[in-house]
CSV table of C-alpha atoms in Angstrom, one decimal:
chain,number,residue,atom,x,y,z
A,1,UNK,CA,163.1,281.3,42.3
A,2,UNK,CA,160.0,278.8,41.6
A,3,UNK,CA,157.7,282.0,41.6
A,4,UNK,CA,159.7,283.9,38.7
A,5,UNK,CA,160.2,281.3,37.0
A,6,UNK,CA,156.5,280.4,36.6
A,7,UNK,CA,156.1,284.2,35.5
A,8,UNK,CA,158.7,283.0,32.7
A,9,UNK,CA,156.9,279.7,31.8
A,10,UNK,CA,153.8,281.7,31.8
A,11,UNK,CA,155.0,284.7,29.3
A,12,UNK,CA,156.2,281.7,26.9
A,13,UNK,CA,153.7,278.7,26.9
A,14,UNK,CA,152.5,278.2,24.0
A,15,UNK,CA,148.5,278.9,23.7
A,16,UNK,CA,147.7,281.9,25.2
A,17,UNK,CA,144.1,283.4,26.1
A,18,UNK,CA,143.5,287.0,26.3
A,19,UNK,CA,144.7,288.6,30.0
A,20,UNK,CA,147.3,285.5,30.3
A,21,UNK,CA,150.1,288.1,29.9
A,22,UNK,CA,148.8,290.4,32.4
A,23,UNK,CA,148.7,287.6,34.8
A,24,UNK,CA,152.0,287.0,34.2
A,25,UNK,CA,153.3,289.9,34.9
A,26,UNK,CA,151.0,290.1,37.9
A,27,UNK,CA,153.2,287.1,38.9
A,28,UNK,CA,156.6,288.7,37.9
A,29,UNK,CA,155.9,292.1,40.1
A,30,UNK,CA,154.9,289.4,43.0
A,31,UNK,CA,158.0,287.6,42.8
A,32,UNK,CA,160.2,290.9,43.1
A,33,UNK,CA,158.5,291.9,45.7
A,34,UNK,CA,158.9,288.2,47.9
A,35,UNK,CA,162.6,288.9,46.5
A,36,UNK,CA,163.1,292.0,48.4
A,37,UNK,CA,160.9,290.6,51.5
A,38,UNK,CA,163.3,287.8,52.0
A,39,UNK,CA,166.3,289.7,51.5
A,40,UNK,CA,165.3,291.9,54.0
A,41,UNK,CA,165.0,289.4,56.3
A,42,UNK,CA,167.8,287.5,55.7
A,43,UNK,CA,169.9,290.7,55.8
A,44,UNK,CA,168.0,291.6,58.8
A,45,UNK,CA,169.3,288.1,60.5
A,46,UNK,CA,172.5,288.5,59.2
A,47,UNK,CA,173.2,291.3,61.5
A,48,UNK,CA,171.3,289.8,64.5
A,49,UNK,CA,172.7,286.6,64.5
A,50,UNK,CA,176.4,287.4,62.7
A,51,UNK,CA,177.8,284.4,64.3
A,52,UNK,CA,174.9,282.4,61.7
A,53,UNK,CA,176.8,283.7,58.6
A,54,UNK,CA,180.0,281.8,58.8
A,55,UNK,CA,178.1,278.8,60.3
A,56,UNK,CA,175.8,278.5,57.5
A,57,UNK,CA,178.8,279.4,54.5
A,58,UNK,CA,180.2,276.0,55.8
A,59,UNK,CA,177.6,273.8,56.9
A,60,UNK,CA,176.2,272.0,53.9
A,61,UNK,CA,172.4,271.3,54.5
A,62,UNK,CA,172.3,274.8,55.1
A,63,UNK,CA,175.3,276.6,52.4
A,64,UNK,CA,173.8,274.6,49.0
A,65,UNK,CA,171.0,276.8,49.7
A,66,UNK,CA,172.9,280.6,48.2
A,67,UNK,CA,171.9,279.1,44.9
A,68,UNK,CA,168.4,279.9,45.3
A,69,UNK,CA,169.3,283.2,45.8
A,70,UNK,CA,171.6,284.0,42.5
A,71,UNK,CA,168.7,281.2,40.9
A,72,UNK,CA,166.3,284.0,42.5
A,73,UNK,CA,168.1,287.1,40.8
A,74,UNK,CA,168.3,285.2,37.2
A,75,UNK,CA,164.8,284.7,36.7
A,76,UNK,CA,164.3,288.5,38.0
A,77,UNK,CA,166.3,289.2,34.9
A,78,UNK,CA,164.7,286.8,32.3
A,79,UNK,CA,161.2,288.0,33.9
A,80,UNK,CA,163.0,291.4,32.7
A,81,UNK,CA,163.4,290.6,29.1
A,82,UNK,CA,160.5,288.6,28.7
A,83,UNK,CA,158.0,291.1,30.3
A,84,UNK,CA,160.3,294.3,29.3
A,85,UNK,CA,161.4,293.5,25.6
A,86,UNK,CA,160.4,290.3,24.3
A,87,UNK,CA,156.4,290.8,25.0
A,88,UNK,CA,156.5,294.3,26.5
A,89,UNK,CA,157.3,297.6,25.6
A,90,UNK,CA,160.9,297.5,25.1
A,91,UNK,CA,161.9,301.0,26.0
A,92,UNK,CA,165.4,302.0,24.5
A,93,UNK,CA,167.1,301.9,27.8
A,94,UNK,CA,166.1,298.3,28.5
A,95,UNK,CA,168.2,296.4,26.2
A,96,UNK,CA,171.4,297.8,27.2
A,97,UNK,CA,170.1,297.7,30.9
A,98,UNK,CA,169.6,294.0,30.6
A,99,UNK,CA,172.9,293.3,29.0
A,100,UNK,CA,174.6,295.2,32.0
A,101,UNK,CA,172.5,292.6,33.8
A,102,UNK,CA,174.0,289.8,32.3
A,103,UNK,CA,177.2,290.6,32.8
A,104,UNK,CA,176.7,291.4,36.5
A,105,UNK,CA,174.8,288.0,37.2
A,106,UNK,CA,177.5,286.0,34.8
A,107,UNK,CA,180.1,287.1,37.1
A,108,UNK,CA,178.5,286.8,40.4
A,109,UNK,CA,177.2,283.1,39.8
A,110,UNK,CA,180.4,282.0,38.5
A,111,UNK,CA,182.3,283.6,41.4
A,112,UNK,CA,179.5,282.1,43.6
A,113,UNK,CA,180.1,278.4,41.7
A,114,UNK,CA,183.3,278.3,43.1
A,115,UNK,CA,183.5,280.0,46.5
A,116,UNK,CA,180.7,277.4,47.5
A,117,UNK,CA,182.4,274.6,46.5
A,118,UNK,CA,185.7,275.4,47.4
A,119,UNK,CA,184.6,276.5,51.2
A,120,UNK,CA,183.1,273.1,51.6
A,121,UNK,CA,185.9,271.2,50.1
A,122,UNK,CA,188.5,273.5,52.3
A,123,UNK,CA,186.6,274.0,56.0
A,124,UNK,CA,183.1,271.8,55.2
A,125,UNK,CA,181.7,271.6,59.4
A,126,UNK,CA,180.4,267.5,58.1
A,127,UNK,CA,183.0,265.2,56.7
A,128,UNK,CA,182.4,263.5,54.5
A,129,UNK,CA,180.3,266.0,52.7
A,130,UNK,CA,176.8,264.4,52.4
A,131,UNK,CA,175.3,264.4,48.9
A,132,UNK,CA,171.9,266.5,49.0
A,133,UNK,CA,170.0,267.1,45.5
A,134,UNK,CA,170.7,271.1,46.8
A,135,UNK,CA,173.8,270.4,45.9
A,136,UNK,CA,173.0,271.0,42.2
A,137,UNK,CA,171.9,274.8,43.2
A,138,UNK,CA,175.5,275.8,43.2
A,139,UNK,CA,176.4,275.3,39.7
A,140,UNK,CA,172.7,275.7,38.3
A,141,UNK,CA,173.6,279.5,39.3
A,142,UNK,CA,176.2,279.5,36.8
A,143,UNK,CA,174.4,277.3,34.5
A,144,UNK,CA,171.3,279.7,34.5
A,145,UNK,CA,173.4,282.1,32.7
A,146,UNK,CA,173.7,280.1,29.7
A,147,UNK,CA,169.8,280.2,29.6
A,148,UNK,CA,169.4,283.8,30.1
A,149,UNK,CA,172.0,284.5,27.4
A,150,UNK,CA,169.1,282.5,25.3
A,151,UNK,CA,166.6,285.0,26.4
A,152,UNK,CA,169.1,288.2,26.2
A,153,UNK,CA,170.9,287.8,23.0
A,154,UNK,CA,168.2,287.9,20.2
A,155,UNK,CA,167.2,291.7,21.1
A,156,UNK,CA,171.1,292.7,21.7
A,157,UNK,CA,173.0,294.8,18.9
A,158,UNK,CA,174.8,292.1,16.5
A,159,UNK,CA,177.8,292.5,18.1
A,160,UNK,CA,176.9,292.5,21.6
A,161,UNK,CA,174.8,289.6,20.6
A,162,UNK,CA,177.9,287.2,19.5
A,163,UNK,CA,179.6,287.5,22.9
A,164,UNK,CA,176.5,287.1,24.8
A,165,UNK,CA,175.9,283.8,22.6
A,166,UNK,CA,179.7,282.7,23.3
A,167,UNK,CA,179.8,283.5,26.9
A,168,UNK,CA,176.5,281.5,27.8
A,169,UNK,CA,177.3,278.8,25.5
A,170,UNK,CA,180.7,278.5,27.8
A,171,UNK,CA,178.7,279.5,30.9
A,172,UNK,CA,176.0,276.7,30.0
A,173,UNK,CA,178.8,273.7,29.4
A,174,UNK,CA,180.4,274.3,33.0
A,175,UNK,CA,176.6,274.0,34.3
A,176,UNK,CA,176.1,270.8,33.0
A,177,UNK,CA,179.4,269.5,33.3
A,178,UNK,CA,179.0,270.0,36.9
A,179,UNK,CA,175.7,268.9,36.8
A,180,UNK,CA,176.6,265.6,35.7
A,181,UNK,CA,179.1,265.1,38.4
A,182,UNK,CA,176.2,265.4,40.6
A,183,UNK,CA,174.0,263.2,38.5
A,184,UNK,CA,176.5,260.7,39.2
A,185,UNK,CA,176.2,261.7,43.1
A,186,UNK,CA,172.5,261.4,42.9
A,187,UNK,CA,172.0,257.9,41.4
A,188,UNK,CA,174.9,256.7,43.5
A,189,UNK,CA,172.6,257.9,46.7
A,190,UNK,CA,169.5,256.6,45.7
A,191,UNK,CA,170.9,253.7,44.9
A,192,UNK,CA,172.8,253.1,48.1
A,193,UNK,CA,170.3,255.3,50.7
A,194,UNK,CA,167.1,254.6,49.0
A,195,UNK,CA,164.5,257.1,48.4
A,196,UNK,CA,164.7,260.2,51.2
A,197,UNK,CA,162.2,260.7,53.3
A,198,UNK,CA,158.7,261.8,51.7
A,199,UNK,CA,159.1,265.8,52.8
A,200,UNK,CA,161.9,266.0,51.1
A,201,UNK,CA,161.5,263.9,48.0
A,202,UNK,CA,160.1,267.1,45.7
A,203,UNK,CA,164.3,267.6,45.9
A,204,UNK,CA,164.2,264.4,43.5
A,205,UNK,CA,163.0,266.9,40.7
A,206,UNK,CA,166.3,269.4,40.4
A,207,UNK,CA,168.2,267.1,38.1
A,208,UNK,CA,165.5,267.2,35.2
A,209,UNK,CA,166.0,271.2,35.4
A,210,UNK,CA,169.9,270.8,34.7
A,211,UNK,CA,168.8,268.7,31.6
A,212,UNK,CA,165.9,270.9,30.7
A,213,UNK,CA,167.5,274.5,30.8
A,214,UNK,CA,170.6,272.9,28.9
A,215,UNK,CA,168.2,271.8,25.9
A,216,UNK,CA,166.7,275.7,26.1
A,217,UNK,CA,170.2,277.9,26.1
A,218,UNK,CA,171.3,275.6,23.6
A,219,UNK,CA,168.2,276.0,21.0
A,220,UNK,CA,167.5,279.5,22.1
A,221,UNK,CA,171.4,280.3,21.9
A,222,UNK,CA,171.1,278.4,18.2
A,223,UNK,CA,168.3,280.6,17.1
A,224,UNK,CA,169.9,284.0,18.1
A,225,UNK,CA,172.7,284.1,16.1
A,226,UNK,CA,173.6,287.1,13.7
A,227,UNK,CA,174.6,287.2,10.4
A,228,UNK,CA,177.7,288.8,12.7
A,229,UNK,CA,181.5,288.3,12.7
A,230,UNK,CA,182.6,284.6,12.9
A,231,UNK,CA,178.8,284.0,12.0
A,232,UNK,CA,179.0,286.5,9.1
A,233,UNK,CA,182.5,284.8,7.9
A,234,UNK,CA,181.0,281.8,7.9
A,235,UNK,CA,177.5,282.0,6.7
A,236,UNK,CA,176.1,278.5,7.1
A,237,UNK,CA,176.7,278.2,10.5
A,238,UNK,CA,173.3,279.0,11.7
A,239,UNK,CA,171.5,276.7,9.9
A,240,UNK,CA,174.1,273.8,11.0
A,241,UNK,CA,173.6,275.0,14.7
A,242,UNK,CA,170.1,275.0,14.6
A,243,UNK,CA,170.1,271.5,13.2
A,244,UNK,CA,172.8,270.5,15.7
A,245,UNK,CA,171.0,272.2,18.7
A,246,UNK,CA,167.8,270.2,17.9
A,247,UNK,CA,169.5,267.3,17.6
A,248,UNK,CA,171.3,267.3,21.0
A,249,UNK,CA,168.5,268.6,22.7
A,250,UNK,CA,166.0,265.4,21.4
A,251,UNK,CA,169.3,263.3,22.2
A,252,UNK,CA,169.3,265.0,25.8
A,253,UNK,CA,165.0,265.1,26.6
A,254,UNK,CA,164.4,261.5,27.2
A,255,UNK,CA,167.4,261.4,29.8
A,256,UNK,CA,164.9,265.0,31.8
A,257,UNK,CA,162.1,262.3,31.0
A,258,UNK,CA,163.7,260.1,32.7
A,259,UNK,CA,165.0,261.4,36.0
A,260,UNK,CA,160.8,263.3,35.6
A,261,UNK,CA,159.3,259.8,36.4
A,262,UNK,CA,162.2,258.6,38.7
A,263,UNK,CA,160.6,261.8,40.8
A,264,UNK,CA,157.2,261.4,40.1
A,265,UNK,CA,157.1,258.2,41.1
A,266,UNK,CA,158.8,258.5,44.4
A,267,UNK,CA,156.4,261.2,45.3
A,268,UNK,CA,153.1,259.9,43.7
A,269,UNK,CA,154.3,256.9,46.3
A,270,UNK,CA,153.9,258.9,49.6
A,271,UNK,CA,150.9,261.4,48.7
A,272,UNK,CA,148.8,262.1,51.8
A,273,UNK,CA,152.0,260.9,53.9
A,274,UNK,CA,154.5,264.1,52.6
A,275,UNK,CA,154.4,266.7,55.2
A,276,UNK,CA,155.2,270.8,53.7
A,277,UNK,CA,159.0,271.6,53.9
A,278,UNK,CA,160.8,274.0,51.7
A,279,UNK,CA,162.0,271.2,49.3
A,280,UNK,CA,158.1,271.5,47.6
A,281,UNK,CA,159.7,274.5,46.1
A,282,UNK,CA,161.1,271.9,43.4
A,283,UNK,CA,158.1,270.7,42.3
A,284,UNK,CA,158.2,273.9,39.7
A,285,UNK,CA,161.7,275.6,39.1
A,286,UNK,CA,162.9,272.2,37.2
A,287,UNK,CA,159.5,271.5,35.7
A,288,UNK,CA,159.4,275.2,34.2
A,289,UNK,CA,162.8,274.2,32.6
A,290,UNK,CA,161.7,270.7,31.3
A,291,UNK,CA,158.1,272.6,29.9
A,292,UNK,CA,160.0,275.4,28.3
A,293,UNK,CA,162.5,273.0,26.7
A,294,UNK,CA,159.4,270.7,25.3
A,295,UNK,CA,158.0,274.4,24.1
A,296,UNK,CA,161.1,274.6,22.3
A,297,UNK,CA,161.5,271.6,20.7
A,298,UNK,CA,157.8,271.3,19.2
A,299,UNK,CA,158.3,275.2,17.8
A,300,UNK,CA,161.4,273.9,16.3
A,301,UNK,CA,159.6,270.6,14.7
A,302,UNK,CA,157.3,272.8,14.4
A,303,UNK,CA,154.7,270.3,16.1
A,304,UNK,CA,151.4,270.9,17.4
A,305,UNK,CA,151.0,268.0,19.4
A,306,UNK,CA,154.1,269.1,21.3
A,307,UNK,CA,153.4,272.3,21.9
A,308,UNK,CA,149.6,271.0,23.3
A,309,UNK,CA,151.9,268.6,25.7
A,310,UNK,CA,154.1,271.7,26.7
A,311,UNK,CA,151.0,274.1,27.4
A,312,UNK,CA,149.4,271.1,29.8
A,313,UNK,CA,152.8,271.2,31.3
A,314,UNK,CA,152.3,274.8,32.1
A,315,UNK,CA,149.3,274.2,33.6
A,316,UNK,CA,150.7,271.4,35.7
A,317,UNK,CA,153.0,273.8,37.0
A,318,UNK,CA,150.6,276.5,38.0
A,319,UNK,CA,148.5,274.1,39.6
A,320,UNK,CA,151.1,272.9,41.7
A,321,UNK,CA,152.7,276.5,42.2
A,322,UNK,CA,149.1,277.0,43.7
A,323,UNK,CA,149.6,274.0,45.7
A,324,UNK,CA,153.2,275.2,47.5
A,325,UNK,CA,152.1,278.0,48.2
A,326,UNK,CA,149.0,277.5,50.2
A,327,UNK,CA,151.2,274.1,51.7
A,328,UNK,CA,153.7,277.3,52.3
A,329,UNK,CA,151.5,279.5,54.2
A,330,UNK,CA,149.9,277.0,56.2
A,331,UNK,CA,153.2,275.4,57.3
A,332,UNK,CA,154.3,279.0,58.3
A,333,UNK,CA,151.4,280.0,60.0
A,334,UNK,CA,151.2,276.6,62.1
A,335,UNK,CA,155.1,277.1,62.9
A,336,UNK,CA,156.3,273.9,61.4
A,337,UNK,CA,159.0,275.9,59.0
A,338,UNK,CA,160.5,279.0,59.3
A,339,UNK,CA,161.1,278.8,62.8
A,340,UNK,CA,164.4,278.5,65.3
A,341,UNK,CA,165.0,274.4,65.0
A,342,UNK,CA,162.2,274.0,62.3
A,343,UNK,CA,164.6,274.5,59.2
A,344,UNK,CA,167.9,273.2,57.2
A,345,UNK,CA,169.8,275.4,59.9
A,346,UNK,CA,168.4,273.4,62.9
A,347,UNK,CA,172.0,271.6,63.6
A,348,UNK,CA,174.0,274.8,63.5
């Protein structure tokens, strides 16, 4: 998830050297290939341990986690377009190829949006459910497909285009609306609990993404209209959107800021005391939304000191990609994660 999505951030910063792209899409192969490892071996435990499948679709800690794999599978498909049309070769039998992507992924992370929720509400093995910033993974699945949609629908046929555009506009307000119940969740738990402990304070990060990937489907999805149908009939539609879409997403970027510093703060508190766990992984997924959204708001304002703040935010995220992973390795290799007892599944 963190992986593709720095292969994203990577294809779209905003000052590029020459061989950038190719490390990129260095990046993009490597996170398909991690893709289809884990599956593996989560497929592979599946039918070891059946008796683990049921117990982790109802135990919280452990269920918020599916997200990450639809999250996984959407940034496969926007590394897709980005590497495949946008800056690559686009081959004929992409662009249609991607669409029947979409489609797939919109209707998987919606049906996965509420089978998750609904299985904890209905046979949830804690009561009451305990609030967890994974919680947000559920309907950032569904969410994501708002932000794909921003990716997909300017290299679609016009017509295809206009549903794409409609569909992740409706997929993207769901996202967020169910984002900000959590929000609520979130401040209410900090504010009663405290800050959680330092390994799993990188967690503190997630709500900036559900901010951040709002403010990019809806400028992306504003800049992709056709002169198409209901955009055709009424021709000045674009130009209000675009405003509108700027507007909202300026409104919208000091609230990302916000919850940023909130999460900085609590971590920048505990360096050198914040043992590895798999929560690191949110130090970039949600920062790759917030630098993409600052991307798009200084191409749209059309500002070069913005677009110099969003390509140091791309390096921030590499350099911390760099950091999880050798924190990753280490921690694996040393048995502290990724072992029986080690992991969110150590009470089932």
């Amino acid at each position: 998830m963190s992986t593709g999505g720095l292969a994203i951030a990577i294809a779209e910063t905003p000052h590029k050297f020459k061989g950038l792209h190719t490390i990129g899409l260095i990046i993009f192969i490597f996170n398909i290939v991690l893709f289809l490892i884990f599956s593996t071996c989560m497929t592979t435990r599946c039918i070891l341990y059946p008796s683990h499948v049921k117990q982790a679709l109802i135990h919280p800690s452990e269920s918020f986690f599916i997200g990450s794999f639809w999250l996984s599978i959407s940034v496969i498909i926007g590394g897709i377009q980005v590497y495949g049309i946008t800056y690559g070769p686009a081959y004929p039998f992409l662009i249609p190829a991607v669409y029947v992507l979409y489609w797939m992924y919109a209707a998987c992370s919606l049906a996965n949006s509420i089978a998750q929720y609904y299985v904890l509400i209905r046979w949830s093995a804690v009561r009451p459910v305990p609030f967890t910033p994974p919680m947000f993974l559920a309907g950032y699945s569904a969410m994501l497909t708002g932000s794909i949609a921003s990716l997909v629908a300017p290299f679609q046929p016009p017509p295809r285009a206009v549903v794409v555009l409609f569909s992740g506009l409706a997929f993207k307000g769901f996202g967020i609306m169910i984002s900000f119940v959590c929000i609520g969740f979130f401040v209410h738990f900090l504010l009663e609990k405290g800050l959680p402990p330092p390994q799993l304070r990188p967690a503190l990060f997630i709500p900036v993404g559900s901010i951040a990937y709002t403010i990019v489907a809806l400028i992306g999805l504003a800049d992709a209209i056709p002169s198409y149908g209901y955009f055709a009939a009424h021709p000045t539609a674009k130009e209000t959107l675009k405003i509108m879409a700027l507007f909202v997403s300026v409104f919208m970027w000091l609230f990302a800021f916000w919850f940023f510093c909130i999460a900085f703060l609590a971590n920048i508190s505990c360096i050198g005391k914040m043992p590895f766990g798999l929560s690191w992984w949110a130090f970039i997924f949600p920062n790759v939304g917030f630098m993409l959204a600052t991307e798009m708001m200084g191409k749209e304002l059309d500002s070069a000191p913005i677009l110099w703040v969003a390509s140091g935010m791309t390096v921030g995220v590499v350099g911390i990609w760099i950091v999880a992973v050798v924190g990753c390795v280490r921690a694996v290799w040393k048995g502290r994660i990724v072992w029986p007892g080690r992991d969110e599944d150590k009470d089932l």
